[in-house]
CSV table of C-alpha atoms in Angstrom, one decimal:
chain,number,residue,atom,x,y,z
A,1,MET,CA,39.7,-67.4,-73.7
A,2,LYS,CA,43.1,-65.2,-73.4
A,3,ASN,CA,41.3,-62.6,-71.4
A,4,TYR,CA,40.2,-65.4,-69.0
A,5,VAL,CA,43.7,-66.8,-68.6
A,6,GLU,CA,45.0,-63.2,-67.9
A,7,HIS,CA,42.3,-62.8,-65.4
A,8,ILE,CA,43.1,-65.8,-63.6
A,9,GLU,CA,46.8,-65.0,-63.6
A,10,ALA,CA,46.2,-61.5,-62.5
A,11,VAL,CA,44.0,-63.1,-59.4
A,12,GLU,CA,46.7,-65.5,-58.6
A,13,LYS,CA,49.3,-62.9,-58.7
A,14,GLU,CA,47.1,-60.5,-56.4
A,15,ASN,CA,46.7,-63.6,-54.0
A,16,TYR,CA,50.4,-64.3,-53.8
A,17,ASP,CA,51.0,-60.8,-53.0
A,18,ARG,CA,48.4,-61.0,-50.1
A,19,TYR,CA,49.9,-64.1,-48.9
A,20,VAL,CA,53.5,-62.9,-49.1
A,21,LYS,CA,52.6,-59.9,-47.0
A,22,SER,CA,51.0,-62.1,-44.4
A,23,VAL,CA,54.3,-64.2,-44.0
A,24,THR,CA,56.7,-61.3,-44.1
A,25,PRO,CA,57.5,-60.0,-40.6
A,26,THR,CA,57.0,-56.3,-40.2
A,27,THR,CA,58.6,-53.6,-38.0
A,28,SER,CA,57.0,-52.2,-35.1
A,29,MET,CA,55.6,-48.5,-35.8
A,30,PRO,CA,55.4,-47.1,-32.7
A,31,LYS,CA,58.9,-48.1,-31.8
A,32,ASN,CA,60.0,-46.6,-35.0
A,33,MET,CA,58.2,-43.5,-34.4
A,34,LEU,CA,59.7,-43.1,-30.8
A,35,ASN,CA,63.2,-43.8,-32.2
A,36,ALA,CA,62.6,-41.2,-35.1
A,37,PHE,CA,61.4,-38.8,-32.5
A,38,LEU,CA,64.4,-39.1,-30.0
A,39,VAL,CA,67.0,-39.1,-33.0
A,40,GLY,CA,65.3,-36.3,-34.9
A,41,GLY,CA,64.8,-34.3,-31.9
A,42,MET,CA,68.5,-34.8,-30.7
A,43,ILE,CA,69.6,-33.4,-34.1
A,44,CYS,CA,67.5,-30.5,-33.7
A,45,LEU,CA,68.7,-29.8,-30.1
A,46,ILE,CA,72.3,-30.1,-31.2
A,47,GLY,CA,71.4,-27.6,-33.9
A,48,GLN,CA,69.8,-25.3,-31.4
A,49,ILE,CA,72.8,-25.5,-29.0
A,50,ILE,CA,75.1,-24.5,-32.0
A,51,ASN,CA,72.9,-21.7,-32.8
A,52,ASN,CA,72.9,-20.1,-29.4
A,53,ALA,CA,76.6,-20.6,-29.0
A,54,VAL,CA,77.2,-18.8,-32.2
A,55,MET,CA,74.8,-15.9,-31.3
A,56,ASN,CA,76.7,-15.6,-28.1
A,57,PHE,CA,79.5,-14.2,-30.2
A,58,GLY,CA,77.2,-11.5,-31.1
A,59,VAL,CA,76.4,-12.9,-34.5
A,60,ASP,CA,73.0,-12.0,-35.7
A,61,LYS,CA,70.0,-14.6,-36.2
A,62,VAL,CA,70.5,-15.0,-40.0
A,63,VAL,CA,73.9,-15.4,-40.2
A,64,ALA,CA,74.0,-17.7,-37.0
A,65,ALA,CA,71.3,-20.0,-39.0
A,66,GLY,CA,73.8,-20.2,-41.9
A,67,TRP,CA,76.5,-21.2,-39.4
A,68,THR,CA,74.4,-23.7,-37.6
A,69,ASN,CA,73.8,-25.4,-41.0
A,70,VAL,CA,77.6,-25.4,-41.9
A,71,VAL,CA,78.4,-27.1,-38.7
A,72,LEU,CA,75.6,-29.7,-38.9
A,73,ILE,CA,76.6,-30.5,-42.5
A,74,GLY,CA,80.4,-30.5,-41.8
A,75,LEU,CA,79.7,-32.9,-38.7
A,76,THR,CA,77.4,-35.4,-40.9
A,77,VAL,CA,80.3,-35.7,-43.7
A,78,LEU,CA,82.7,-36.5,-40.8
A,79,LEU,CA,80.3,-38.9,-39.3
A,80,THR,CA,79.3,-40.6,-42.8
A,81,GLY,CA,83.1,-40.9,-43.5
A,82,LEU,CA,83.7,-42.8,-40.3
A,83,ASN,CA,80.6,-44.9,-41.0
A,84,ILE,CA,78.9,-43.7,-37.6
A,85,TYR,CA,76.1,-41.9,-39.3
A,86,PRO,CA,74.4,-45.1,-41.0
A,87,LYS,CA,74.3,-46.4,-37.8
A,88,ILE,CA,72.3,-43.4,-36.6
A,89,GLY,CA,70.0,-43.7,-39.6
A,90,LYS,CA,69.6,-47.4,-39.0
A,91,TYR,CA,68.3,-46.7,-35.5
A,92,GLY,CA,66.7,-43.2,-35.9
A,93,GLY,CA,65.1,-43.9,-39.4
A,94,ALA,CA,63.3,-40.7,-40.7
A,95,GLY,CA,64.5,-38.9,-37.6
A,96,ALA,CA,68.1,-39.0,-39.2
A,97,LEU,CA,66.8,-38.8,-42.7
A,98,VAL,CA,64.7,-35.7,-42.7
A,99,PRO,CA,66.9,-33.2,-41.0
A,100,ILE,CA,69.5,-31.5,-43.1
A,101,THR,CA,72.0,-34.0,-41.8
A,102,GLY,CA,70.1,-36.7,-43.7
A,103,PHE,CA,70.4,-34.7,-46.9
A,104,ALA,CA,74.2,-34.3,-46.2
A,105,ASN,CA,74.6,-38.0,-45.7
A,106,SER,CA,72.8,-38.7,-49.1
A,107,VAL,CA,75.2,-36.5,-50.9
A,108,VAL,CA,78.3,-37.7,-49.3
A,109,ALA,CA,77.6,-41.5,-49.4
A,110,PRO,CA,77.6,-41.6,-53.2
A,111,ALA,CA,80.8,-39.4,-53.6
A,112,LEU,CA,82.6,-41.8,-51.3
A,113,GLU,CA,81.3,-44.9,-53.0
A,114,TYR,CA,81.9,-43.6,-56.7
A,115,LYS,CA,85.2,-42.0,-56.0
A,116,VAL,CA,86.9,-44.9,-57.5
A,117,GLU,CA,85.2,-44.2,-60.8
A,118,GLY,CA,86.8,-40.9,-61.1
A,119,GLN,CA,86.3,-37.3,-60.3
A,120,VAL,CA,84.1,-36.7,-63.3
A,121,PHE,CA,82.3,-39.8,-64.1
A,122,GLY,CA,82.5,-41.1,-60.7
A,123,ILE,CA,81.9,-38.2,-58.1
A,124,GLY,CA,80.6,-35.6,-60.6
A,125,CYS,CA,78.1,-37.6,-62.2
A,126,LYS,CA,76.9,-39.6,-59.5
A,127,ILE,CA,76.9,-37.3,-56.3
A,128,PHE,CA,73.4,-36.6,-56.5
A,129,THR,CA,71.8,-40.0,-57.4
A,130,ILE,CA,70.0,-39.8,-54.2
A,131,ALA,CA,69.7,-36.2,-53.4
A,132,GLY,CA,68.9,-35.1,-57.0
A,133,PRO,CA,65.0,-35.7,-56.8
A,134,VAL,CA,65.1,-33.7,-53.6
A,135,ILE,CA,67.0,-30.9,-55.5
A,136,LEU,CA,65.2,-30.9,-58.7
A,137,TYR,CA,61.6,-31.1,-57.3
A,138,GLY,CA,62.5,-28.9,-54.4
A,139,ILE,CA,63.6,-25.9,-56.8
A,140,PHE,CA,60.7,-26.8,-59.0
A,141,SER,CA,58.0,-26.5,-56.3
A,142,SER,CA,59.4,-23.3,-54.8
A,143,TRP,CA,59.4,-22.1,-58.6
A,144,CYS,CA,55.7,-23.0,-58.6
A,145,LEU,CA,55.0,-21.2,-55.3
A,146,GLY,CA,57.0,-18.2,-56.5
A,147,ILE,CA,54.7,-17.9,-59.7
A,148,LEU,CA,51.4,-18.2,-57.3
A,149,TYR,CA,52.9,-15.5,-55.1
A,150,TRP,CA,53.6,-13.3,-57.9
A,151,ILE,CA,50.0,-13.9,-59.2
A,152,THR,CA,48.5,-13.2,-55.9
A,153,GLN,CA,50.5,-10.0,-55.5
A,154,THR,CA,49.8,-8.6,-59.0
A,155,LEU,CA,45.9,-9.5,-58.6
B,1,MET,CA,69.4,-89.7,-70.6
B,2,VAL,CA,66.6,-87.0,-70.8
B,3,VAL,CA,64.2,-87.8,-68.2
B,4,GLY,CA,60.8,-86.2,-67.9
B,5,LYS,CA,60.3,-82.5,-69.0
B,6,GLN,CA,63.3,-80.7,-67.6
B,7,SER,CA,65.7,-83.2,-66.2
B,8,VAL,CA,68.7,-85.1,-67.4
B,9,ILE,CA,70.1,-88.1,-65.8
B,10,PHE,CA,73.7,-88.9,-66.8
B,11,ASP,CA,74.7,-92.5,-68.1
B,12,ASN,CA,78.1,-91.6,-67.2
B,13,PRO,CA,77.9,-89.3,-64.4
B,14,PRO,CA,80.4,-86.9,-63.7
B,15,PHE,CA,82.3,-86.4,-60.4
B,16,ILE,CA,83.4,-83.5,-58.2
B,17,LYS,CA,87.1,-83.8,-58.0
B,18,SER,CA,88.0,-80.7,-56.0
B,19,MET,CA,86.1,-77.8,-54.2
B,20,ALA,CA,87.3,-74.5,-52.8
B,21,SER,CA,85.6,-71.9,-50.9
B,22,ILE,CA,86.8,-68.2,-49.7
B,23,VAL,CA,84.7,-65.9,-48.0
B,24,GLY,CA,85.0,-62.5,-46.3
B,25,LYS,CA,85.1,-61.7,-42.6
B,26,LYS,CA,81.5,-61.6,-41.5
B,27,GLU,CA,80.8,-65.1,-43.3
B,28,GLY,CA,83.9,-66.3,-41.4
B,29,ASP,CA,82.5,-65.2,-38.1
B,30,GLY,CA,79.1,-67.0,-38.9
B,31,PRO,CA,78.2,-70.5,-37.7
B,32,LEU,CA,79.9,-72.0,-40.9
B,33,GLY,CA,83.1,-70.1,-40.6
B,34,PRO,CA,85.4,-73.3,-39.5
B,35,GLU,CA,84.1,-75.0,-42.7
B,36,PHE,CA,85.5,-72.6,-45.3
B,37,ASP,CA,89.1,-72.9,-46.8
B,38,ARG,CA,90.1,-69.4,-46.3
B,39,ILE,CA,88.8,-66.3,-44.7
B,40,VAL,CA,89.8,-62.9,-46.0
B,41,GLU,CA,89.7,-60.2,-43.2
B,42,ASP,CA,90.2,-57.4,-45.6
B,43,ALA,CA,86.9,-56.6,-47.5
B,44,LYS,CA,88.8,-55.0,-50.5
B,45,PHE,CA,91.3,-58.0,-50.8
B,46,GLY,CA,94.2,-55.9,-51.2
B,47,THR,CA,92.8,-54.1,-54.2
B,48,ASP,CA,91.5,-50.5,-54.7
B,49,ASN,CA,87.7,-51.1,-55.1
B,50,TRP,CA,85.0,-53.6,-54.5
B,51,GLU,CA,84.5,-54.9,-58.0
B,52,ALA,CA,88.3,-55.9,-58.3
B,53,ALA,CA,87.9,-57.3,-54.8
B,54,GLU,CA,85.3,-59.6,-56.0
B,55,SER,CA,87.4,-60.6,-58.9
B,56,MET,CA,90.2,-61.5,-56.7
B,57,PHE,CA,87.8,-63.6,-54.6
B,58,GLN,CA,87.2,-65.6,-57.9
B,59,THR,CA,90.9,-65.7,-58.9
B,60,GLU,CA,92.3,-67.2,-55.6
B,61,THR,CA,89.2,-69.5,-55.2
B,62,ALA,CA,89.6,-70.9,-58.9
B,63,LYS,CA,93.4,-71.3,-58.3
B,64,LEU,CA,92.6,-73.0,-55.0
B,65,ALA,CA,90.1,-75.5,-56.6
B,66,ILE,CA,92.7,-76.3,-59.4
B,67,THR,CA,95.6,-76.9,-56.8
B,68,LYS,CA,93.4,-78.9,-54.6
B,69,SER,CA,92.4,-81.1,-57.6
B,70,GLY,CA,96.1,-82.0,-58.1
B,71,LEU,CA,95.6,-81.4,-61.9
B,72,GLN,CA,97.6,-78.8,-64.2
B,73,LYS,CA,95.9,-75.7,-65.2
B,74,ASP,CA,95.8,-77.0,-68.9
B,75,ALA,CA,93.8,-80.2,-67.8
B,76,VAL,CA,90.7,-77.9,-67.4
B,77,ARG,CA,89.1,-77.5,-70.7
B,78,TYR,CA,86.4,-74.9,-69.8
B,79,VAL,CA,85.5,-72.7,-67.1
B,80,PHE,CA,81.8,-71.9,-66.4
B,81,ALA,CA,81.4,-68.9,-64.0
B,82,GLY,CA,79.3,-65.9,-63.2
B,83,ASP,CA,78.6,-63.2,-60.5
B,84,LEU,CA,75.9,-60.6,-59.8
B,85,LEU,CA,77.7,-57.5,-61.5
B,86,GLY,CA,76.8,-55.9,-64.9
B,87,GLN,CA,78.8,-57.5,-67.7
B,88,LEU,CA,79.9,-60.1,-65.5
B,89,ILE,CA,83.1,-58.0,-64.5
B,90,ALA,CA,84.1,-59.9,-61.4
B,91,SER,CA,84.4,-63.0,-63.6
B,92,THR,CA,85.9,-61.4,-66.6
B,93,PHE,CA,88.8,-59.6,-64.6
B,94,GLY,CA,89.1,-62.4,-62.0
B,95,LEU,CA,89.4,-65.3,-64.8
B,96,ALA,CA,91.4,-63.7,-67.3
B,97,GLU,CA,94.6,-64.6,-66.1
B,98,LEU,CA,93.8,-68.4,-66.0
B,99,GLU,CA,93.6,-68.5,-69.9
B,100,ILE,CA,91.2,-71.2,-69.8
B,101,PRO,CA,88.2,-71.1,-72.5
B,102,PHE,CA,85.4,-69.2,-70.5
B,103,PHE,CA,81.6,-69.3,-70.6
B,104,GLY,CA,80.2,-66.3,-68.6
B,105,LEU,CA,76.9,-67.0,-67.1
B,106,TYR,CA,74.1,-64.9,-65.5
B,107,GLY,CA,71.6,-66.7,-63.2
B,108,ALA,CA,71.4,-64.1,-60.4
B,109,CYS,CA,72.1,-66.1,-57.4
B,110,SER,CA,71.4,-69.3,-59.0
B,111,THR,CA,74.6,-69.1,-60.9
B,112,MET,CA,76.4,-72.0,-59.4
B,113,GLY,CA,73.7,-74.4,-60.2
B,114,GLU,CA,73.6,-73.1,-63.9
B,115,ALA,CA,77.4,-73.3,-63.8
B,116,MET,CA,77.3,-76.9,-62.4
B,117,SER,CA,74.6,-78.2,-64.9
B,118,LEU,CA,76.3,-76.8,-68.0
B,119,GLY,CA,79.8,-78.2,-66.7
B,120,ALA,CA,78.3,-81.5,-65.8
B,121,MET,CA,76.7,-81.9,-69.1
B,122,ASN,CA,79.9,-81.0,-71.0
B,123,VAL,CA,81.8,-83.6,-69.1
B,124,ALA,CA,79.2,-86.3,-69.2
B,125,ALA,CA,78.8,-85.8,-73.1
B,126,GLY,CA,82.6,-86.2,-73.3
B,127,TYR,CA,83.4,-82.8,-74.5
B,128,ALA,CA,85.7,-82.1,-71.6
B,129,ASP,CA,87.7,-84.2,-69.1
B,130,TYR,CA,87.6,-81.6,-66.5
B,131,VAL,CA,85.8,-78.3,-66.2
B,132,LEU,CA,85.8,-75.6,-63.5
B,133,ALA,CA,82.6,-74.1,-62.0
B,134,LEU,CA,82.3,-71.2,-59.9
B,135,ALA,CA,80.3,-68.1,-58.7
B,136,SER,CA,80.7,-65.1,-56.5
B,137,SER,CA,79.2,-62.3,-54.9
B,138,HIS,CA,80.6,-59.4,-52.6
B,139,PHE,CA,78.4,-57.3,-50.2
B,140,ALA,CA,79.7,-54.0,-51.1
B,141,SER,CA,79.8,-54.5,-55.0
B,142,ALA,CA,76.0,-55.9,-54.8
B,143,GLU,CA,74.9,-53.0,-52.7
B,144,LYS,CA,76.5,-50.6,-55.0
B,145,SER,CA,75.0,-52.2,-58.1
B,146,PHE,CA,71.4,-52.9,-56.8
B,147,ARG,CA,70.8,-50.8,-54.0
B,148,PHE,CA,72.4,-47.7,-52.0
B,149,PRO,CA,76.1,-46.6,-51.5
B,150,LEU,CA,77.3,-48.3,-48.3
B,151,GLU,CA,77.5,-45.1,-46.4
B,152,TYR,CA,73.9,-43.9,-47.3
B,153,SER,CA,71.9,-44.2,-43.9
B,154,ASN,CA,68.7,-46.2,-44.2
B,155,GLN,CA,66.9,-49.1,-42.7
B,156,ARG,CA,66.5,-52.5,-44.2
B,157,PRO,CA,63.2,-54.3,-43.8
B,158,PHE,CA,63.3,-57.7,-42.1
B,159,SER,CA,62.6,-59.5,-45.3
B,160,ALA,CA,65.8,-58.2,-46.9
B,161,THR,CA,68.8,-60.4,-46.9
B,162,TRP,CA,72.6,-59.7,-46.7
B,163,THR,CA,74.6,-60.4,-49.8
B,164,VAL,CA,77.5,-62.9,-49.1
B,165,THR,CA,81.1,-62.0,-49.7
B,166,GLY,CA,82.7,-65.2,-51.1
B,167,CYS,CA,83.4,-67.6,-54.0
B,168,GLY,CA,82.9,-71.3,-54.4
B,169,ALA,CA,84.5,-73.3,-57.0
B,170,VAL,CA,84.4,-77.0,-58.1
B,171,ILE,CA,86.1,-78.9,-60.5
B,172,ILE,CA,83.8,-81.3,-62.2
B,173,GLY,CA,85.6,-84.2,-64.1
B,174,LYS,CA,85.2,-87.9,-65.5
B,175,GLU,CA,86.6,-88.9,-62.2
B,176,GLY,CA,86.9,-87.7,-58.6
B,177,ASN,CA,86.1,-88.6,-55.1
B,178,ILE,CA,84.1,-85.8,-53.2
B,179,ALA,CA,80.6,-86.3,-55.1
B,180,LYS,CA,78.9,-87.8,-58.0
B,181,ILE,CA,76.7,-85.5,-60.0
B,182,GLU,CA,73.7,-87.9,-61.0
B,183,GLY,CA,71.8,-85.4,-63.0
B,184,VAL,CA,70.2,-82.2,-63.3
B,185,THR,CA,66.8,-80.3,-63.6
B,186,THR,CA,66.9,-77.0,-65.2
B,187,GLY,CA,64.4,-74.4,-63.9
B,188,LYS,CA,62.1,-72.1,-65.8
B,189,ILE,CA,61.8,-68.4,-65.3
B,190,VAL,CA,58.9,-68.2,-62.7
B,191,ASP,CA,57.3,-64.8,-62.2
B,192,TYR,CA,54.6,-64.3,-59.6
B,193,GLY,CA,54.4,-60.7,-60.0
B,194,VAL,CA,56.4,-59.6,-56.9
B,195,LYS,CA,57.7,-55.9,-57.0
B,196,ASP,CA,59.5,-55.8,-53.6
B,197,SER,CA,63.2,-55.7,-54.2
B,198,MET,CA,63.8,-56.0,-50.4
B,199,ASN,CA,61.9,-59.2,-50.4
B,200,MET,CA,63.9,-61.5,-52.6
B,201,GLY,CA,62.9,-64.6,-50.9
B,202,ALA,CA,59.3,-64.1,-52.1
B,203,CYS,CA,60.4,-63.6,-55.6
B,204,MET,CA,62.5,-66.9,-55.7
B,205,ALA,CA,60.6,-69.1,-53.6
B,206,PRO,CA,58.1,-69.9,-56.5
B,207,ALA,CA,60.9,-70.9,-58.8
B,208,ALA,CA,62.5,-73.2,-56.4
B,209,ALA,CA,59.2,-74.9,-55.6
B,210,ASP,CA,58.6,-75.5,-59.3
B,211,VAL,CA,62.1,-76.8,-60.1
B,212,ILE,CA,61.9,-79.1,-56.8
B,213,TYR,CA,58.4,-80.2,-57.8
B,214,ARG,CA,59.6,-80.9,-61.4
B,215,ASN,CA,62.5,-82.8,-60.4
B,216,LEU,CA,60.4,-85.4,-58.4
B,217,LYS,CA,57.9,-85.7,-61.0
B,218,ASP,CA,60.8,-86.0,-63.8
B,219,LEU,CA,62.3,-88.6,-61.7
B,220,SER,CA,59.1,-90.3,-60.4
B,221,VAL,CA,60.4,-90.2,-56.9
B,222,ASP,CA,59.3,-88.6,-53.5
B,223,CYS,CA,61.1,-86.2,-51.8
B,224,ASN,CA,62.7,-88.9,-49.5
B,225,HIS,CA,64.8,-89.9,-52.3
B,226,TYR,CA,67.0,-87.0,-51.0
B,227,ASP,CA,68.6,-86.8,-47.5
B,228,LYS,CA,68.5,-82.9,-48.0
B,229,ILE,CA,66.8,-80.4,-50.3
B,230,ILE,CA,69.1,-77.6,-50.3
B,231,THR,CA,68.1,-74.1,-51.4
B,232,GLY,CA,70.7,-71.1,-52.3
B,233,ASP,CA,69.2,-68.2,-50.4
B,234,LEU,CA,65.5,-68.0,-49.7
B,235,GLY,CA,66.1,-66.8,-46.2
B,236,VAL,CA,63.6,-66.9,-43.6
B,237,VAL,CA,60.7,-65.6,-45.4
B,238,GLY,CA,61.5,-67.4,-48.5
B,239,ARG,CA,61.6,-70.7,-46.7
B,240,THR,CA,58.2,-70.3,-45.0
B,241,ILE,CA,57.0,-69.6,-48.8
B,242,LEU,CA,58.7,-72.6,-50.5
B,243,LEU,CA,57.4,-75.1,-47.6
B,244,ASP,CA,53.7,-73.6,-48.1
B,245,LEU,CA,53.8,-73.8,-52.0
B,246,LEU,CA,55.2,-77.3,-52.0
B,247,ASN,CA,52.7,-78.4,-49.4
B,248,ASP,CA,49.8,-77.0,-51.6
B,249,ARG,CA,51.2,-79.5,-54.3
B,250,GLY,CA,51.2,-82.3,-51.8
B,251,VAL,CA,54.9,-82.5,-50.9
B,252,ASP,CA,56.2,-81.8,-47.4
B,253,ILE,CA,60.1,-81.1,-47.2
B,254,SER,CA,59.8,-79.3,-44.1
B,255,SER,CA,62.3,-82.0,-42.5
B,256,LEU,CA,64.6,-82.3,-45.4
B,257,HIS,CA,65.1,-78.6,-46.3
B,258,TYR,CA,68.2,-76.8,-45.6
B,259,ASP,CA,68.7,-73.0,-46.8
B,260,CYS,CA,72.5,-72.0,-47.2
B,261,GLY,CA,71.2,-68.3,-46.8
B,262,ILE,CA,69.7,-69.1,-43.2
B,263,GLU,CA,72.7,-71.4,-42.1
B,264,ILE,CA,75.8,-69.0,-43.3
B,265,PHE,CA,75.0,-66.3,-40.8
B,266,ASP,CA,73.5,-66.1,-37.4
B,267,ASN,CA,70.6,-63.8,-38.1
B,268,SER,CA,70.1,-62.3,-34.7
B,269,LEU,CA,73.7,-62.0,-33.7
B,270,GLN,CA,75.1,-60.7,-37.1
B,271,ASP,CA,72.1,-58.4,-38.0
B,272,THR,CA,71.6,-60.0,-41.3
B,273,HIS,CA,67.6,-60.0,-41.0
B,274,SER,CA,66.2,-62.8,-43.3
B,275,GLY,CA,69.6,-64.3,-44.0
B,276,GLY,CA,72.7,-64.5,-46.5
B,277,SER,CA,72.2,-64.3,-50.4
B,278,GLY,CA,74.1,-63.7,-53.7
B,279,CYS,CA,75.8,-66.2,-55.8
B,280,GLY,CA,78.6,-66.7,-53.4
B,281,CYS,CA,76.2,-67.7,-50.7
B,282,SER,CA,75.0,-71.0,-52.3
B,283,ALA,CA,78.6,-71.5,-54.0
B,284,SER,CA,80.8,-71.1,-50.9
B,285,VAL,CA,78.3,-73.3,-48.5
B,286,LEU,CA,78.4,-75.8,-51.2
B,287,CYS,CA,82.1,-76.1,-51.5
B,288,SER,CA,82.7,-76.3,-47.9
B,289,TYR,CA,79.8,-77.6,-45.4
B,290,ILE,CA,77.7,-79.5,-48.0
B,291,LEU,CA,80.2,-81.4,-50.1
B,292,LYS,CA,82.3,-82.4,-47.0
B,293,GLN,CA,78.8,-84.0,-45.7
B,294,LEU,CA,78.7,-86.0,-49.2
B,295,GLU,CA,82.3,-86.9,-49.0
B,296,SER,CA,82.2,-88.1,-45.5
B,297,GLY,CA,79.0,-89.9,-46.2
B,298,ASN,CA,76.8,-88.4,-43.6
B,299,TRP,CA,74.4,-87.5,-46.6
B,300,LYS,CA,73.9,-90.0,-49.3
B,301,ARG,CA,72.0,-87.9,-51.8
B,302,ILE,CA,71.0,-84.2,-51.9
B,303,LEU,CA,69.2,-81.8,-54.2
B,304,PHE,CA,71.1,-78.7,-54.4
B,305,VAL,CA,69.0,-75.8,-55.9
B,306,PRO,CA,70.5,-72.3,-55.9
B,307,THR,CA,67.8,-69.8,-56.3
B,308,GLY,CA,68.0,-66.5,-58.2
B,309,ALA,CA,66.0,-63.2,-58.4
B,310,LEU,CA,66.3,-62.1,-61.9
B,311,MET,CA,66.2,-58.4,-60.7
B,312,SER,CA,67.5,-55.3,-62.7
B,313,PRO,CA,67.5,-52.0,-61.4
B,314,ILE,CA,66.5,-50.9,-64.9
B,315,SER,CA,63.4,-53.0,-65.4
B,316,PHE,CA,62.6,-52.6,-61.6
B,317,ASN,CA,62.5,-48.7,-62.3
B,318,GLU,CA,60.4,-49.4,-65.4
B,319,GLY,CA,57.8,-50.9,-63.3
B,320,ASN,CA,58.5,-54.5,-64.0
B,321,SER,CA,58.2,-57.5,-61.5
B,322,ILE,CA,61.3,-59.5,-60.3
B,323,PRO,CA,61.0,-63.1,-61.6
B,324,GLY,CA,62.8,-65.8,-60.1
B,325,ILE,CA,64.8,-68.9,-61.3
B,326,ALA,CA,66.3,-71.9,-59.8
B,327,HIS,CA,68.5,-74.9,-61.0
B,328,ALA,CA,68.7,-78.2,-59.4
B,329,VAL,CA,71.7,-80.5,-59.2
B,330,ILE,CA,71.3,-84.0,-57.7
B,331,LEU,CA,74.6,-84.9,-55.8
B,332,SER,CA,75.3,-88.0,-54.4
B,333,ALA,CA,78.0,-89.7,-52.1
B,334,ILE,CA,80.4,-92.2,-53.9
């Protein structure tokens, strides 16, 4: 009897879930993708302009890439502090999230928010609450790839 | 008098003696802006952080309600209050200076209904002459507690609601001339297994439907017993679900229904998606527009049903659903 009741409850929950989906408005995927393409592309274009400008001063390619990152991150930090980056993100979605600027925003935002809880327990402990998984699993997966690379080299 | 399974009708009904509402700028810019007692432009209310700001909303609203009642602070025997933050810090730090015996309540966004129910029961039972009931929320402190830091760039789905910055407070007493509290129906925790924290309306609508249906059954009345049935913060999506769920049970409240969350903002102009939410939403709208309608006699009797989504970021991460709760308070004109 208990199993039967549980079964009925499970069916009801599933039905409710389906019903809720049917009455909840959704966003337009093509529009989101277009916005993401435009914003993401624009960020990459700015990056390329910075890169070319730096290389014009006779800096080599590797160092210029470093400068490009530093400038993009610096700009994002500034735009986040001025509350402009969240507006870009609201419009651009993944286009603003995926580039290095999105990562910078995800680090700065908690730092600003938790500043009032102190340098150690506020900023220190919470600065990576959003970026933490990216850092952890980014390092872990590169470690895995390193092992794979090492195996294929030694064979 | 105990009525039905979940309701109480007071033999000596308590009254609402005074009301106060203080809200933030965005709420002040909304359609109900002129109804509120005070609009605070500074989101931090002169403090250093969001939590202290929310406490300040409670302090100031509580004081204003006491002042408007014409009572001395000492005449208020208990305060029933709550907010959305962990350990109820907005209430703790906001109400400490009042030095009134304190019951801290957590009913998510249904807290105003819970506070008024318990306050009214106390007054009706003769354990207090006057009590204070209030609830608050703050957009920034709620985002920080439940979602993301404010400056984090992300997109909110259409079903998401916007937490109201504000506080509403009432003095409930053995006498008063704003409205009468005829009775209450206490809601159950209702869990339909929704796991979408960005669709609180869907989490709460079943609880609202349940307590409204229970109220009608307990009192053996049909929904036209009320001029309005007012939910807290179901939003546009939650309203659709509530009406459908009640229709399934043969109750049509579509012409009577009013949702504080839908009314407090202009969703298209203010970019609030599904509407307002938070304890402060139902509390501030009750303590302004709604009670004014009863005071002036425009509405004779209403069912006030603040709705709460009992969500915790911890249980949510552990894979649990978000149960809903709603408490109904029967208010009538004098």
